[in-house]
Amino acid sequence: MTVFSAPDGQKVHSVTTLNRLARNILTSEIGLVWLSAEISNFTRASSGHWYFTLKDNKAQVRAAMFRSANRVVRNPPREGDKVLVRASVGIYEPRGDYQLVVENMEPEGEGQLKLAFEQLKYKLQAEGLFDPSNKQALPSHVKRIGVITSAHGAALHDVLSVLKRRSPATEVIVYPSMVQGEQAAAQLARNIWLANQRQEVDVILLTRGGGSLEDLWCFNNESLAREIARSALPLVSAVGHEVDVTIADFVADLRAPTPSAAAELLSMDQREIQVQVRQLQQQLTRAFNTALQRRAHQVAVLSQRLKSRHPEVMLQQQGQRVDQLTQKMTSLINQQLSRGQTASQWLESRLARQHPAIQLDKIKTQQVYLDQRMKKAMQQRLETHKQKLATLAHLLQSVSPLATMARGYSATLKADQAITSITAVKEQDEIISRVSDGEIVSVVTAVHAKPTL
């Protein structure tokens, strides 16, 4: 492709390239934005995409929301609707039109709440209030639950019904509070503080029934979230239905999908308690029987020890001890006598072995043995040297020049130096040829080089 340059040296762009550069700059520099505006010129294309204008009282901008994004919008917008959108800024390259590509759309009131929710969620998460390492474990056995909710709401009724069915022995202390409206968040936070001051419950249950985002908004309050995080008592959040999620759910030590589910989590089924009671009874019975057997064994041992301390038994033991000592003394005396006799016999035998005649016979026998060994060693050594000499003579004979001369060859020398090349002699030189039976003295008359092939 040919690239042109302007007179001032700058690169010349095509319109397509320019629009692409502009789109990349807008996308990378601005990115996603939130926008509050009014819908105008709304069009739904056959492809499912939406095209419309976002405007306020001073300006407007074109926007598109593709089918993959708009299918999650519960109610399609109408002309004049106020909306909150999240969009990326770009350019529609074929026409060079500046436009927004909308990813999310909410009615302005609800959208503002969701935006505030996301902003607070991001802030608290960055501070670590949602960190799992900061969450407390629930007690293994909950005896008393502090319920913070409306005293007349359905949530309290559901919690009490579940506890009555599963664990009637579990006590409930209600901290009545508003669960909707501007004052609700402050009341909820104060009751959490109050429960921690009184320390009369094992766990706190913060709960209410379902409702709209606006109804549950008090549970998305920052002050309430921080009070939950400060709670020394474990706190369970069960706000709304399973699909409802609030900031309180993220900060709480545990989130339950519904008030009834929270009661299930915090209580133990009485049937399970009965099973545990039976198991404990069995363990207690086994422990009692084991202790009883241990005591009976101790009594038997003590009785046996008492019998062993009776004077008659002691006399019998002493008499038996005297008999044992007498037998031991007799045995020791016999052992000493036996050792003395054995030692005397050993000394006599040793003295007999040391007699001079016996020693002389040993020496003579040893001398004869040594003479035989010496003669045998000399013969073996002489035979070895003979074999070695024969081997060397044969080797010498095989390399001797005399053997070569005996086969008709001779060695030619000049001044006792072997002649190996014609360059070593010249005419009139005297040379000697040694053969097997003597020497032949000659004078060089001519020198001929070997013909080259």
PDB file of C-alpha atoms in Angstrom, residues 136-139 144 146 175 191-204 227-236 253:
ATOM      1  CA  GLN A 136     -16.231 -14.787  63.170  1.00  0.00           C
ATOM      2  CA  ALA A 137     -17.294 -18.407  63.415  1.00  0.00           C
ATOM      3  CA  LEU A 138     -20.747 -19.095  64.832  1.00  0.00           C
ATOM      4  CA  PRO A 139     -20.992 -20.819  68.237  1.00  0.00           C
ATOM      5  CA  ARG A 144     -29.863 -17.480  73.122  1.00  0.00           C
ATOM      6  CA  GLY A 146     -30.756 -11.720  69.696  1.00  0.00           C
ATOM      7  CA  TYR A 175     -34.472  -5.838  69.822  1.00  0.00           C
ATOM      8  CA  ASN A 191     -29.528  -2.171  68.545  1.00  0.00           C
ATOM      9  CA  ILE A 192     -26.363  -3.958  67.359  1.00  0.00           C
ATOM     10  CA  TRP A 193     -24.355  -1.725  69.709  1.00  0.00           C
ATOM     11  CA  LEU A 194     -26.853  -2.378  72.527  1.00  0.00           C
ATOM     12  CA  ALA A 195     -26.677  -6.164  72.105  1.00  0.00           C
ATOM     13  CA  ASN A 196     -22.879  -6.012  72.320  1.00  0.00           C
ATOM     14  CA  GLN A 197     -23.055  -3.883  75.462  1.00  0.00           C
ATOM     15  CA  ARG A 198     -25.475  -6.222  77.239  1.00  0.00           C
ATOM     16  CA  GLN A 199     -23.716  -9.438  76.195  1.00  0.00           C
ATOM     17  CA  GLU A 200     -26.884 -11.409  76.873  1.00  0.00           C
ATOM     18  CA  VAL A 201     -27.032 -13.398  73.626  1.00  0.00           C
ATOM     19  CA  ASP A 202     -24.692 -15.825  71.830  1.00  0.00           C
ATOM     20  CA  VAL A 203     -25.370 -14.502  68.329  1.00  0.00           C
ATOM     21  CA  ILE A 204     -27.190 -11.608  66.614  1.00  0.00           C
ATOM     22  CA  GLU A 227     -21.379  -1.153  63.226  1.00  0.00           C
ATOM     23  CA  ILE A 228     -21.792  -4.727  61.954  1.00  0.00           C
ATOM     24  CA  ALA A 229     -18.018  -4.927  61.356  1.00  0.00           C
ATOM     25  CA  ARG A 230     -17.336  -3.705  64.927  1.00  0.00           C
ATOM     26  CA  SER A 231     -19.672  -6.252  66.534  1.00  0.00           C
ATOM     27  CA  ALA A 232     -17.875  -8.562  68.962  1.00  0.00           C
ATOM     28  CA  LEU A 233     -20.838 -10.915  68.817  1.00  0.00           C
ATOM     29  CA  PRO A 234     -21.179 -13.109  65.713  1.00  0.00           C
ATOM     30  CA  LEU A 235     -23.798 -11.600  63.401  1.00  0.00           C
ATOM     31  CA  VAL A 236     -25.968 -13.337  60.787  1.00  0.00           C
ATOM     32  CA  ASP A 253     -20.162 -13.020  59.541  1.00  0.00           C
TER      33      ASP A 253
END
